[in-house]
């Protein structure tokens, strides 16, 4: 189905590099959905750290150039392919992936990566679900195999994935601890499922956590910055505890004896390894969270499409994120 508007604004990347390679173009062709694809009129798009790694060319997955970044859009179905029967024009939706890229006025997506957005959530919140919530769910349920009653520390809890992890962990009956680097961040973490929060900028915050949890230690740590925290994490774990590495920006030295003594594990997580069936399973759980009300994305800084380079700069170099960064269209 052709749409009436044939050209749109979209961010294009023609070469890998710094934020300056993000080019806003005004004359990009609006894609046309085929088969199981849908075309979404984008109202908001989430910005994720992984998009900066891909843009810089340092990530293991390199898209073919030129490309439009962005996977987490929320908006309204504009047109559907011949075999995309689950959706119709006008449906409010969000995505966990796009085909054509989300930093654009229109985005093409496969229908199995598109989900209905309940009326109680706005488009900004819809754009904050994709990577953060699916990653947090995979980390906690699939990788850590958490059980109700266990303790979890979300190390870096005030960003998009961190707050999602706090909400999910609390809903699943865990004892939730979080860290944040600002007063505002700590407040938001407590408001979104954490029983206790610690300031990871304080020199002795690890000692405070140890005192709080006692000799048993922590069963699961969701780690957002492994190159800084992994060694500390190993000292906090319980017998058989596990660190789930969600984010990392460099190398770190650890003492493997810390793992041996406690028979603990370090497990990596990437959403890109998730199967279609797993996505459907996670989506069912998250959809329930939206209906019941425990899944409530917290929105952080918001940027117009023109300021996309600034957004990419700030998500990596900004001090202490609170909530999810969003592009508004």
PDB file of C-alpha atoms in Angstrom:
ATOM      1  CA  UNK A   1       0.000   0.000   0.000  1.00  0.00           C
ATOM      2  CA  UNK A   2       1.458   3.350  -0.981  1.00  0.00           C
ATOM      3  CA  UNK A   3       1.158   6.249   1.410  1.00  0.00           C
ATOM      4  CA  UNK A   4       0.240   9.718   0.256  1.00  0.00           C
ATOM      5  CA  UNK A   5       3.386  11.299   1.643  1.00  0.00           C
ATOM      6  CA  UNK A   6       6.330   9.990  -0.338  1.00  0.00           C
ATOM      7  CA  UNK A   7       9.152  11.897   1.379  1.00  0.00           C
ATOM      8  CA  UNK A   8       9.989  12.195   5.061  1.00  0.00           C
ATOM      9  CA  UNK A   9      12.553  13.507   7.510  1.00  0.00           C
ATOM     10  CA  UNK A  10      14.973  10.833   8.686  1.00  0.00           C
ATOM     11  CA  UNK A  11      18.414  10.620  10.268  1.00  0.00           C
ATOM     12  CA  UNK A  12      20.950   8.914   7.996  1.00  0.00           C
ATOM     13  CA  UNK A  13      24.446   7.627   8.733  1.00  0.00           C
ATOM     14  CA  UNK A  14      26.765   7.487   5.682  1.00  0.00           C
ATOM     15  CA  UNK A  15      29.988   6.661   7.576  1.00  0.00           C
ATOM     16  CA  UNK A  16      30.822   5.292  11.027  1.00  0.00           C
ATOM     17  CA  UNK A  17      32.137   7.826  13.524  1.00  0.00           C
ATOM     18  CA  UNK A  18      31.179  10.297  16.265  1.00  0.00           C
ATOM     19  CA  UNK A  19      27.741  11.886  16.800  1.00  0.00           C
ATOM     20  CA  UNK A  20      28.468  14.319  13.944  1.00  0.00           C
ATOM     21  CA  UNK A  21      27.908  11.518  11.376  1.00  0.00           C
ATOM     22  CA  UNK A  22      24.174  11.577  12.208  1.00  0.00           C
ATOM     23  CA  UNK A  23      22.701  13.586   9.315  1.00  0.00           C
ATOM     24  CA  UNK A  24      19.098  14.780   9.335  1.00  0.00           C
ATOM     25  CA  UNK A  25      17.740  14.591   5.782  1.00  0.00           C
ATOM     26  CA  UNK A  26      14.438  16.049   4.651  1.00  0.00           C
ATOM     27  CA  UNK A  27      13.923  14.058   1.452  1.00  0.00           C
ATOM     28  CA  UNK A  28      14.125  10.382   2.396  1.00  0.00           C
ATOM     29  CA  UNK A  29      11.591   8.133   0.646  1.00  0.00           C
ATOM     30  CA  UNK A  30       8.831   6.787   2.873  1.00  0.00           C
ATOM     31  CA  UNK A  31       9.142   2.978   2.771  1.00  0.00           C
ATOM     32  CA  UNK A  32       6.247   0.837   1.528  1.00  0.00           C
ATOM     33  CA  UNK A  33       5.238  -2.215   3.613  1.00  0.00           C
ATOM     34  CA  UNK A  34       5.235  -5.616   1.903  1.00  0.00           C
ATOM     35  CA  UNK A  35       4.025  -9.067   3.059  1.00  0.00           C
ATOM     36  CA  UNK A  36       4.160  -9.149   6.896  1.00  0.00           C
ATOM     37  CA  UNK A  37       5.472  -5.618   7.279  1.00  0.00           C
ATOM     38  CA  UNK A  38       3.724  -2.563   8.714  1.00  0.00           C
ATOM     39  CA  UNK A  39       4.467   1.131   8.262  1.00  0.00           C
ATOM     40  CA  UNK A  40       4.315   3.186  11.459  1.00  0.00           C
ATOM     41  CA  UNK A  41       3.915   6.964  11.677  1.00  0.00           C
ATOM     42  CA  UNK A  42       6.476   7.591  14.417  1.00  0.00           C
ATOM     43  CA  UNK A  43       5.520   9.851  17.335  1.00  0.00           C
ATOM     44  CA  UNK A  44       8.537   9.038  19.538  1.00  0.00           C
ATOM     45  CA  UNK A  45      11.682   6.907  19.346  1.00  0.00           C
ATOM     46  CA  UNK A  46      13.837   5.678  22.216  1.00  0.00           C
ATOM     47  CA  UNK A  47      17.588   6.348  22.208  1.00  0.00           C
ATOM     48  CA  UNK A  48      19.708   3.449  23.498  1.00  0.00           C
ATOM     49  CA  UNK A  49      23.458   3.299  24.254  1.00  0.00           C
ATOM     50  CA  UNK A  50      23.860   0.404  21.789  1.00  0.00           C
ATOM     51  CA  UNK A  51      22.887   2.772  18.961  1.00  0.00           C
ATOM     52  CA  UNK A  52      25.945   4.911  19.719  1.00  0.00           C
ATOM     53  CA  UNK A  53      28.226   1.847  19.597  1.00  0.00           C
ATOM     54  CA  UNK A  54      26.755   0.765  16.244  1.00  0.00           C
ATOM     55  CA  UNK A  55      27.091   4.315  14.866  1.00  0.00           C
ATOM     56  CA  UNK A  56      30.761   4.505  15.927  1.00  0.00           C
ATOM     57  CA  UNK A  57      31.556   1.253  14.053  1.00  0.00           C
ATOM     58  CA  UNK A  58      32.972  -0.416  17.184  1.00  0.00           C
ATOM     59  CA  UNK A  59      30.069  -2.823  17.708  1.00  0.00           C
ATOM     60  CA  UNK A  60      30.075  -6.446  16.564  1.00  0.00           C
ATOM     61  CA  UNK A  61      27.028  -5.843  14.381  1.00  0.00           C
ATOM     62  CA  UNK A  62      27.644  -3.348  11.584  1.00  0.00           C
ATOM     63  CA  UNK A  63      24.699  -2.306   9.408  1.00  0.00           C
ATOM     64  CA  UNK A  64      25.195  -1.662   5.705  1.00  0.00           C
ATOM     65  CA  UNK A  65      25.760   2.038   5.024  1.00  0.00           C
ATOM     66  CA  UNK A  66      23.873   4.283   4.713  1.00  0.00           C
ATOM     67  CA  UNK A  67      21.340   3.437   7.431  1.00  0.00           C
ATOM     68  CA  UNK A  68      18.875   5.036   9.848  1.00  0.00           C
ATOM     69  CA  UNK A  69      19.433   4.139  13.538  1.00  0.00           C
ATOM     70  CA  UNK A  70      16.710   3.329  16.058  1.00  0.00           C
ATOM     71  CA  UNK A  71      14.640   0.299  16.975  1.00  0.00           C
ATOM     72  CA  UNK A  72      12.185   1.418  19.682  1.00  0.00           C
ATOM     73  CA  UNK A  73       9.422   3.477  18.109  1.00  0.00           C
ATOM     74  CA  UNK A  74       5.895   4.239  19.213  1.00  0.00           C
ATOM     75  CA  UNK A  75       3.241   5.610  16.944  1.00  0.00           C
ATOM     76  CA  UNK A  76       0.268   4.762  14.777  1.00  0.00           C
ATOM     77  CA  UNK A  77      -0.056   2.205  11.983  1.00  0.00           C
ATOM     78  CA  UNK A  78      -0.105   4.104   8.689  1.00  0.00           C
ATOM     79  CA  UNK A  79      -0.253   1.143   6.273  1.00  0.00           C
ATOM     80  CA  UNK A  80       0.079  -2.649   6.344  1.00  0.00           C
ATOM     81  CA  UNK A  81       1.492  -5.247   3.956  1.00  0.00           C
ATOM     82  CA  UNK A  82      -0.762  -7.840   2.337  1.00  0.00           C
ATOM     83  CA  UNK A  83      -0.070 -10.508   5.007  1.00  0.00           C
ATOM     84  CA  UNK A  84       0.099  -8.316   8.134  1.00  0.00           C
ATOM     85  CA  UNK A  85      -3.375  -9.177   9.388  1.00  0.00           C
ATOM     86  CA  UNK A  86      -2.759  -8.504  13.104  1.00  0.00           C
ATOM     87  CA  UNK A  87      -2.845  -4.716  12.637  1.00  0.00           C
ATOM     88  CA  UNK A  88      -4.893  -2.094  10.859  1.00  0.00           C
ATOM     89  CA  UNK A  89      -4.392   1.573   9.998  1.00  0.00           C
ATOM     90  CA  UNK A  90      -4.838   3.739  13.090  1.00  0.00           C
ATOM     91  CA  UNK A  91      -3.704   1.155  15.684  1.00  0.00           C
ATOM     92  CA  UNK A  92      -1.475   2.557  18.461  1.00  0.00           C
ATOM     93  CA  UNK A  93       1.695   0.440  18.617  1.00  0.00           C
ATOM     94  CA  UNK A  94       5.287   0.169  19.822  1.00  0.00           C
ATOM     95  CA  UNK A  95       8.185  -1.914  18.481  1.00  0.00           C
ATOM     96  CA  UNK A  96      11.187  -3.887  19.710  1.00  0.00           C
ATOM     97  CA  UNK A  97      12.873  -3.630  16.311  1.00  0.00           C
ATOM     98  CA  UNK A  98      12.512  -1.843  12.981  1.00  0.00           C
ATOM     99  CA  UNK A  99      13.584  -2.688   9.440  1.00  0.00           C
ATOM    100  CA  UNK A 100      14.124   0.836   8.106  1.00  0.00           C
ATOM    101  CA  UNK A 101      15.231   2.596  11.331  1.00  0.00           C
ATOM    102  CA  UNK A 102      13.365   4.531  13.994  1.00  0.00           C
ATOM    103  CA  UNK A 103      14.968   7.996  13.875  1.00  0.00           C
ATOM    104  CA  UNK A 104      12.481   8.978  11.169  1.00  0.00           C
ATOM    105  CA  UNK A 105       8.927  10.210  10.616  1.00  0.00           C
ATOM    106  CA  UNK A 106       7.904   6.764   9.350  1.00  0.00           C
ATOM    107  CA  UNK A 107       9.367   3.370  10.178  1.00  0.00           C
ATOM    108  CA  UNK A 108       8.922  -0.041   8.599  1.00  0.00           C
ATOM    109  CA  UNK A 109       8.750  -3.045  10.940  1.00  0.00           C
ATOM    110  CA  UNK A 110       7.978  -6.772  10.698  1.00  0.00           C
ATOM    111  CA  UNK A 111       4.592  -7.434  12.289  1.00  0.00           C
ATOM    112  CA  UNK A 112       6.016  -9.906  14.863  1.00  0.00           C
ATOM    113  CA  UNK A 113       8.176  -7.100  16.337  1.00  0.00           C
ATOM    114  CA  UNK A 114       5.178  -4.773  16.746  1.00  0.00           C
ATOM    115  CA  UNK A 115       2.869  -4.718  19.787  1.00  0.00           C
ATOM    116  CA  UNK A 116      -0.354  -2.927  20.706  1.00  0.00           C
ATOM    117  CA  UNK A 117       0.214   0.080  22.975  1.00  0.00           C
ATOM    118  CA  UNK A 118      -2.453   0.309  25.709  1.00  0.00           C
ATOM    119  CA  UNK A 119      -4.340   3.603  25.982  1.00  0.00           C
ATOM    120  CA  UNK A 120      -2.975   4.181  29.503  1.00  0.00           C
ATOM    121  CA  UNK A 121       0.558   4.647  28.115  1.00  0.00           C
ATOM    122  CA  UNK A 122       1.471   7.622  25.913  1.00  0.00           C
ATOM    123  CA  UNK A 123       3.759   7.447  22.864  1.00  0.00           C
ATOM    124  CA  UNK A 124       6.824   8.602  24.812  1.00  0.00           C
ATOM    125  CA  UNK A 125       6.330   5.714  27.237  1.00  0.00           C
ATOM    126  CA  UNK A 126       5.714   3.380  24.306  1.00  0.00           C
ATOM    127  CA  UNK A 127       9.089   4.366  22.836  1.00  0.00           C
ATOM    128  CA  UNK A 128      10.736   3.544  26.187  1.00  0.00           C
ATOM    129  CA  UNK A 129       9.643  -0.116  26.284  1.00  0.00           C
ATOM    130  CA  UNK A 130      11.522  -1.958  23.488  1.00  0.00           C
ATOM    131  CA  UNK A 131      15.205  -2.507  24.254  1.00  0.00           C
ATOM    132  CA  UNK A 132      15.053  -1.549  27.979  1.00  0.00           C
ATOM    133  CA  UNK A 133      12.212  -3.833  29.055  1.00  0.00           C
ATOM    134  CA  UNK A 134      12.974  -6.776  26.782  1.00  0.00           C
ATOM    135  CA  UNK A 135      16.636  -6.637  27.870  1.00  0.00           C
ATOM    136  CA  UNK A 136      15.756  -6.378  31.572  1.00  0.00           C
ATOM    137  CA  UNK A 137      13.291  -9.263  31.261  1.00  0.00           C
ATOM    138  CA  UNK A 138      15.832 -11.431  29.425  1.00  0.00           C
ATOM    139  CA  UNK A 139      18.514 -10.621  32.027  1.00  0.00           C
ATOM    140  CA  UNK A 140      16.335 -11.436  35.041  1.00  0.00           C
ATOM    141  CA  UNK A 141      14.082 -14.260  33.885  1.00  0.00           C
ATOM    142  CA  UNK A 142      15.994 -16.006  31.089  1.00  0.00           C
ATOM    143  CA  UNK A 143      19.648 -15.504  32.105  1.00  0.00           C
ATOM    144  CA  UNK A 144      19.566 -15.145  35.913  1.00  0.00           C
ATOM    145  CA  UNK A 145      16.533 -17.446  36.297  1.00  0.00           C
ATOM    146  CA  UNK A 146      15.474 -15.441  39.345  1.00  0.00           C
ATOM    147  CA  UNK A 147      13.175 -16.939  41.947  1.00  0.00           C
ATOM    148  CA  UNK A 148      10.751 -15.044  44.163  1.00  0.00           C
ATOM    149  CA  UNK A 149      12.400 -14.249  47.497  1.00  0.00           C
ATOM    150  CA  UNK A 150      15.897 -13.854  46.021  1.00  0.00           C
ATOM    151  CA  UNK A 151      17.785 -10.567  46.281  1.00  0.00           C
ATOM    152  CA  UNK A 152      18.828  -8.536  43.234  1.00  0.00           C
ATOM    153  CA  UNK A 153      21.104  -5.513  42.960  1.00  0.00           C
ATOM    154  CA  UNK A 154      20.553  -3.357  39.893  1.00  0.00           C
ATOM    155  CA  UNK A 155      23.963  -1.698  39.522  1.00  0.00           C
ATOM    156  CA  UNK A 156      23.076   1.498  37.652  1.00  0.00           C
ATOM    157  CA  UNK A 157      19.341   1.499  38.250  1.00  0.00           C
ATOM    158  CA  UNK A 158      18.210   4.976  37.202  1.00  0.00           C
ATOM    159  CA  UNK A 159      18.480   4.595  33.396  1.00  0.00           C
ATOM    160  CA  UNK A 160      16.044   2.920  31.007  1.00  0.00           C
ATOM    161  CA  UNK A 161      17.155  -0.708  31.505  1.00  0.00           C
ATOM    162  CA  UNK A 162      17.809  -0.200  35.230  1.00  0.00           C
ATOM    163  CA  UNK A 163      14.330   1.106  36.027  1.00  0.00           C
ATOM    164  CA  UNK A 164      12.772  -1.620  33.872  1.00  0.00           C
ATOM    165  CA  UNK A 165      14.775  -4.208  35.867  1.00  0.00           C
ATOM    166  CA  UNK A 166      13.588  -2.709  39.182  1.00  0.00           C
ATOM    167  CA  UNK A 167       9.939  -2.798  38.106  1.00  0.00           C
ATOM    168  CA  UNK A 168      10.127  -6.366  36.776  1.00  0.00           C
ATOM    169  CA  UNK A 169      12.106  -7.681  39.774  1.00  0.00           C
ATOM    170  CA  UNK A 170       9.652  -6.170  42.247  1.00  0.00           C
ATOM    171  CA  UNK A 171       6.659  -7.561  40.336  1.00  0.00           C
ATOM    172  CA  UNK A 172       8.263 -11.032  40.404  1.00  0.00           C
ATOM    173  CA  UNK A 173       8.710 -11.013  44.178  1.00  0.00           C
ATOM    174  CA  UNK A 174      12.411 -10.202  44.560  1.00  0.00           C
ATOM    175  CA  UNK A 175      14.138  -8.111  47.199  1.00  0.00           C
ATOM    176  CA  UNK A 176      15.317  -5.194  45.049  1.00  0.00           C
ATOM    177  CA  UNK A 177      18.360  -3.002  45.686  1.00  0.00           C
ATOM    178  CA  UNK A 178      19.493  -0.312  43.272  1.00  0.00           C
ATOM    179  CA  UNK A 179      22.287   2.208  42.810  1.00  0.00           C
ATOM    180  CA  UNK A 180      22.208   5.686  41.279  1.00  0.00           C
ATOM    181  CA  UNK A 181      24.640   8.583  41.127  1.00  0.00           C
ATOM    182  CA  UNK A 182      22.334  11.525  41.786  1.00  0.00           C
ATOM    183  CA  UNK A 183      19.735  12.414  44.400  1.00  0.00           C
ATOM    184  CA  UNK A 184      17.047  12.581  41.727  1.00  0.00           C
ATOM    185  CA  UNK A 185      18.129   9.189  40.377  1.00  0.00           C
ATOM    186  CA  UNK A 186      17.971   7.601  43.813  1.00  0.00           C
ATOM    187  CA  UNK A 187      14.473   8.964  44.384  1.00  0.00           C
ATOM    188  CA  UNK A 188      13.227   7.618  41.040  1.00  0.00           C
ATOM    189  CA  UNK A 189      14.768   4.174  41.732  1.00  0.00           C
ATOM    190  CA  UNK A 190      12.886   3.968  45.059  1.00  0.00           C
ATOM    191  CA  UNK A 191       9.652   5.033  43.349  1.00  0.00           C
ATOM    192  CA  UNK A 192       9.992   2.251  40.767  1.00  0.00           C
ATOM    193  CA  UNK A 193      10.338  -0.936  42.763  1.00  0.00           C
ATOM    194  CA  UNK A 194      13.574  -0.773  44.771  1.00  0.00           C
ATOM    195  CA  UNK A 195      13.390  -1.499  48.492  1.00  0.00           C
ATOM    196  CA  UNK A 196      16.697   0.285  49.088  1.00  0.00           C
ATOM    197  CA  UNK A 197      18.987   2.527  47.037  1.00  0.00           C
ATOM    198  CA  UNK A 198      22.707   3.372  47.326  1.00  0.00           C
ATOM    199  CA  UNK A 199      24.770   6.211  45.831  1.00  0.00           C
ATOM    200  CA  UNK A 200      27.477   4.648  43.647  1.00  0.00           C
ATOM    201  CA  UNK A 201      29.451   7.910  43.726  1.00  0.00           C
ATOM    202  CA  UNK A 202      30.121   7.508  47.445  1.00  0.00           C
ATOM    203  CA  UNK A 203      33.545   5.996  48.084  1.00  0.00           C
ATOM    204  CA  UNK A 204      32.253   3.424  50.584  1.00  0.00           C
ATOM    205  CA  UNK A 205      28.949   2.487  48.976  1.00  0.00           C
ATOM    206  CA  UNK A 206      29.993  -1.166  48.478  1.00  0.00           C
ATOM    207  CA  UNK A 207      30.600  -1.456  52.251  1.00  0.00           C
ATOM    208  CA  UNK A 208      27.143   0.009  52.874  1.00  0.00           C
ATOM    209  CA  UNK A 209      25.590  -2.611  50.581  1.00  0.00           C
ATOM    210  CA  UNK A 210      27.541  -5.388  52.363  1.00  0.00           C
ATOM    211  CA  UNK A 211      26.318  -4.148  55.736  1.00  0.00           C
ATOM    212  CA  UNK A 212      22.732  -3.973  54.452  1.00  0.00           C
ATOM    213  CA  UNK A 213      22.624  -7.493  52.984  1.00  0.00           C
ATOM    214  CA  UNK A 214      24.684  -9.187  55.701  1.00  0.00           C
ATOM    215  CA  UNK A 215      26.863 -12.263  55.315  1.00  0.00           C
ATOM    216  CA  UNK A 216      24.640 -14.065  52.824  1.00  0.00           C
ATOM    217  CA  UNK A 217      25.398 -11.608  50.034  1.00  0.00           C
ATOM    218  CA  UNK A 218      23.312 -10.847  46.927  1.00  0.00           C
ATOM    219  CA  UNK A 219      21.840 -13.565  44.717  1.00  0.00           C
ATOM    220  CA  UNK A 220      21.734 -11.647  41.418  1.00  0.00           C
ATOM    221  CA  UNK A 221      23.445  -8.473  40.195  1.00  0.00           C
ATOM    222  CA  UNK A 222      22.262  -6.785  36.999  1.00  0.00           C
ATOM    223  CA  UNK A 223      25.378  -4.928  35.842  1.00  0.00           C
ATOM    224  CA  UNK A 224      25.191  -1.872  33.551  1.00  0.00           C
ATOM    225  CA  UNK A 225      28.890  -0.895  33.570  1.00  0.00           C
ATOM    226  CA  UNK A 226      30.949  -4.050  33.967  1.00  0.00           C
ATOM    227  CA  UNK A 227      34.295  -2.446  33.115  1.00  0.00           C
ATOM    228  CA  UNK A 228      33.987  -0.359  36.298  1.00  0.00           C
ATOM    229  CA  UNK A 229      32.019  -2.611  38.667  1.00  0.00           C
ATOM    230  CA  UNK A 230      32.594  -6.306  37.897  1.00  0.00           C
ATOM    231  CA  UNK A 231      35.314  -6.909  40.485  1.00  0.00           C
ATOM    232  CA  UNK A 232      33.196  -5.231  43.202  1.00  0.00           C
ATOM    233  CA  UNK A 233      30.173  -7.255  42.101  1.00  0.00           C
ATOM    234  CA  UNK A 234      31.998 -10.557  42.669  1.00  0.00           C
ATOM    235  CA  UNK A 235      32.715  -9.557  46.274  1.00  0.00           C
ATOM    236  CA  UNK A 236      29.003  -8.886  46.881  1.00  0.00           C
ATOM    237  CA  UNK A 237      27.605 -12.183  45.571  1.00  0.00           C
ATOM    238  CA  UNK A 238      26.046 -14.957  47.631  1.00  0.00           C
ATOM    239  CA  UNK A 239      27.014 -18.614  47.291  1.00  0.00           C
ATOM    240  CA  UNK A 240      25.934 -19.576  43.752  1.00  0.00           C
ATOM    241  CA  UNK A 241      25.185 -15.934  42.960  1.00  0.00           C
ATOM    242  CA  UNK A 242      25.286 -14.604  39.422  1.00  0.00           C
ATOM    243  CA  UNK A 243      26.304 -11.341  37.779  1.00  0.00           C
ATOM    244  CA  UNK A 244      24.392 -10.596  34.590  1.00  0.00           C
ATOM    245  CA  UNK A 245      26.394  -8.257  32.370  1.00  0.00           C
ATOM    246  CA  UNK A 246      24.038  -5.966  30.444  1.00  0.00           C
ATOM    247  CA  UNK A 247      26.409  -3.065  29.744  1.00  0.00           C
ATOM    248  CA  UNK A 248      30.156  -2.642  29.316  1.00  0.00           C
ATOM    249  CA  UNK A 249      32.471   0.044  27.920  1.00  0.00           C
ATOM    250  CA  UNK A 250      35.991  -1.345  28.286  1.00  0.00           C
ATOM    251  CA  UNK A 251      38.167  -3.897  30.064  1.00  0.00           C
ATOM    252  CA  UNK A 252      38.629  -4.782  33.742  1.00  0.00           C
ATOM    253  CA  UNK A 253      40.856  -7.037  35.810  1.00  0.00           C
ATOM    254  CA  UNK A 254      39.131  -9.538  38.115  1.00  0.00           C
ATOM    255  CA  UNK A 255      40.338 -12.294  40.441  1.00  0.00           C
ATOM    256  CA  UNK A 256      38.788 -15.598  39.259  1.00  0.00           C
ATOM    257  CA  UNK A 257      39.209 -16.970  42.822  1.00  0.00           C
ATOM    258  CA  UNK A 258      36.234 -14.779  43.787  1.00  0.00           C
ATOM    259  CA  UNK A 259      34.108 -16.914  41.448  1.00  0.00           C
ATOM    260  CA  UNK A 260      35.604 -20.234  42.561  1.00  0.00           C
ATOM    261  CA  UNK A 261      35.016 -19.795  46.288  1.00  0.00           C
ATOM    262  CA  UNK A 262      31.337 -18.919  45.858  1.00  0.00           C
ATOM    263  CA  UNK A 263      30.771 -21.062  42.748  1.00  0.00           C
ATOM    264  CA  UNK A 264      29.271 -17.924  41.270  1.00  0.00           C
ATOM    265  CA  UNK A 265      28.713 -17.084  37.590  1.00  0.00           C
ATOM    266  CA  UNK A 266      29.226 -14.184  35.222  1.00  0.00           C
ATOM    267  CA  UNK A 267      26.665 -14.299  32.415  1.00  0.00           C
ATOM    268  CA  UNK A 268      26.510 -11.974  29.424  1.00  0.00           C
ATOM    269  CA  UNK A 269      23.261 -10.793  27.873  1.00  0.00           C
ATOM    270  CA  UNK A 270      22.478  -9.434  24.434  1.00  0.00           C
ATOM    271  CA  UNK A 271      18.974  -8.849  23.167  1.00  0.00           C
ATOM    272  CA  UNK A 272      20.175  -9.672  19.638  1.00  0.00           C
ATOM    273  CA  UNK A 273      20.432 -13.363  20.633  1.00  0.00           C
ATOM    274  CA  UNK A 274      16.719 -13.506  21.506  1.00  0.00           C
ATOM    275  CA  UNK A 275      14.617 -15.831  19.343  1.00  0.00           C
ATOM    276  CA  UNK A 276      11.238 -14.938  17.850  1.00  0.00           C
ATOM    277  CA  UNK A 277       9.544 -17.327  20.328  1.00  0.00           C
ATOM    278  CA  UNK A 278      11.364 -15.749  23.282  1.00  0.00           C
ATOM    279  CA  UNK A 279      10.299 -12.273  22.146  1.00  0.00           C
ATOM    280  CA  UNK A 280       6.672 -13.438  22.088  1.00  0.00           C
ATOM    281  CA  UNK A 281       7.029 -14.914  25.571  1.00  0.00           C
ATOM    282  CA  UNK A 282       8.609 -11.731  26.965  1.00  0.00           C
ATOM    283  CA  UNK A 283       5.985  -9.589  25.221  1.00  0.00           C
ATOM    284  CA  UNK A 284       3.169 -11.566  26.872  1.00  0.00           C
ATOM    285  CA  UNK A 285       4.695 -10.965  30.324  1.00  0.00           C
ATOM    286  CA  UNK A 286       5.322  -7.279  29.643  1.00  0.00           C
ATOM    287  CA  UNK A 287       1.828  -6.795  28.177  1.00  0.00           C
ATOM    288  CA  UNK A 288       0.454  -8.156  31.473  1.00  0.00           C
ATOM    289  CA  UNK A 289       2.645  -5.643  33.310  1.00  0.00           C
ATOM    290  CA  UNK A 290       1.110  -2.819  31.299  1.00  0.00           C
ATOM    291  CA  UNK A 291      -2.425  -4.043  31.978  1.00  0.00           C
ATOM    292  CA  UNK A 292      -1.859  -4.546  35.717  1.00  0.00           C
ATOM    293  CA  UNK A 293       0.111  -1.317  35.993  1.00  0.00           C
ATOM    294  CA  UNK A 294       3.589  -2.298  37.241  1.00  0.00           C
ATOM    295  CA  UNK A 295       5.168  -1.560  33.848  1.00  0.00           C
ATOM    296  CA  UNK A 296       5.361   2.239  33.754  1.00  0.00           C
ATOM    297  CA  UNK A 297       8.281   3.656  31.766  1.00  0.00           C
ATOM    298  CA  UNK A 298       9.932   6.735  33.249  1.00  0.00           C
ATOM    299  CA  UNK A 299      10.856   9.344  30.639  1.00  0.00           C
ATOM    300  CA  UNK A 300      14.133  11.221  30.986  1.00  0.00           C
ATOM    301  CA  UNK A 301      15.561  13.774  28.571  1.00  0.00           C
ATOM    302  CA  UNK A 302      13.672  14.508  25.352  1.00  0.00           C
ATOM    303  CA  UNK A 303      15.122  15.819  22.091  1.00  0.00           C
ATOM    304  CA  UNK A 304      13.690  16.864  18.727  1.00  0.00           C
ATOM    305  CA  UNK A 305      15.064  14.953  15.715  1.00  0.00           C
ATOM    306  CA  UNK A 306      17.269  17.976  14.869  1.00  0.00           C
ATOM    307  CA  UNK A 307      19.184  17.480  18.153  1.00  0.00           C
ATOM    308  CA  UNK A 308      19.953  13.783  17.620  1.00  0.00           C
ATOM    309  CA  UNK A 309      23.748  14.315  17.712  1.00  0.00           C
ATOM    310  CA  UNK A 310      23.394  16.019  21.108  1.00  0.00           C
ATOM    311  CA  UNK A 311      21.288  13.088  22.339  1.00  0.00           C
ATOM    312  CA  UNK A 312      24.007  10.603  21.307  1.00  0.00           C
ATOM    313  CA  UNK A 313      26.663  12.737  23.002  1.00  0.00           C
ATOM    314  CA  UNK A 314      24.669  13.001  26.246  1.00  0.00           C
ATOM    315  CA  UNK A 315      23.611   9.357  26.578  1.00  0.00           C
ATOM    316  CA  UNK A 316      27.290   8.368  26.801  1.00  0.00           C
ATOM    317  CA  UNK A 317      28.908  11.407  28.444  1.00  0.00           C
ATOM    318  CA  UNK A 318      26.014  12.862  30.450  1.00  0.00           C
ATOM    319  CA  UNK A 319      26.220  12.595  34.230  1.00  0.00           C
ATOM    320  CA  UNK A 320      23.764  10.179  35.834  1.00  0.00           C
ATOM    321  CA  UNK A 321      20.817   9.380  33.587  1.00  0.00           C
ATOM    322  CA  UNK A 322      17.348   9.335  35.094  1.00  0.00           C
ATOM    323  CA  UNK A 323      14.732   7.612  32.985  1.00  0.00           C
ATOM    324  CA  UNK A 324      14.680   6.884  29.284  1.00  0.00           C
ATOM    325  CA  UNK A 325      16.039   9.213  26.603  1.00  0.00           C
ATOM    326  CA  UNK A 326      13.531   9.904  23.817  1.00  0.00           C
ATOM    327  CA  UNK A 327      13.494  11.552  20.383  1.00  0.00           C
ATOM    328  CA  UNK A 328      10.230  13.344  19.637  1.00  0.00           C
ATOM    329  CA  UNK A 329       8.831  13.613  16.114  1.00  0.00           C
TER     330      UNK A 329
END
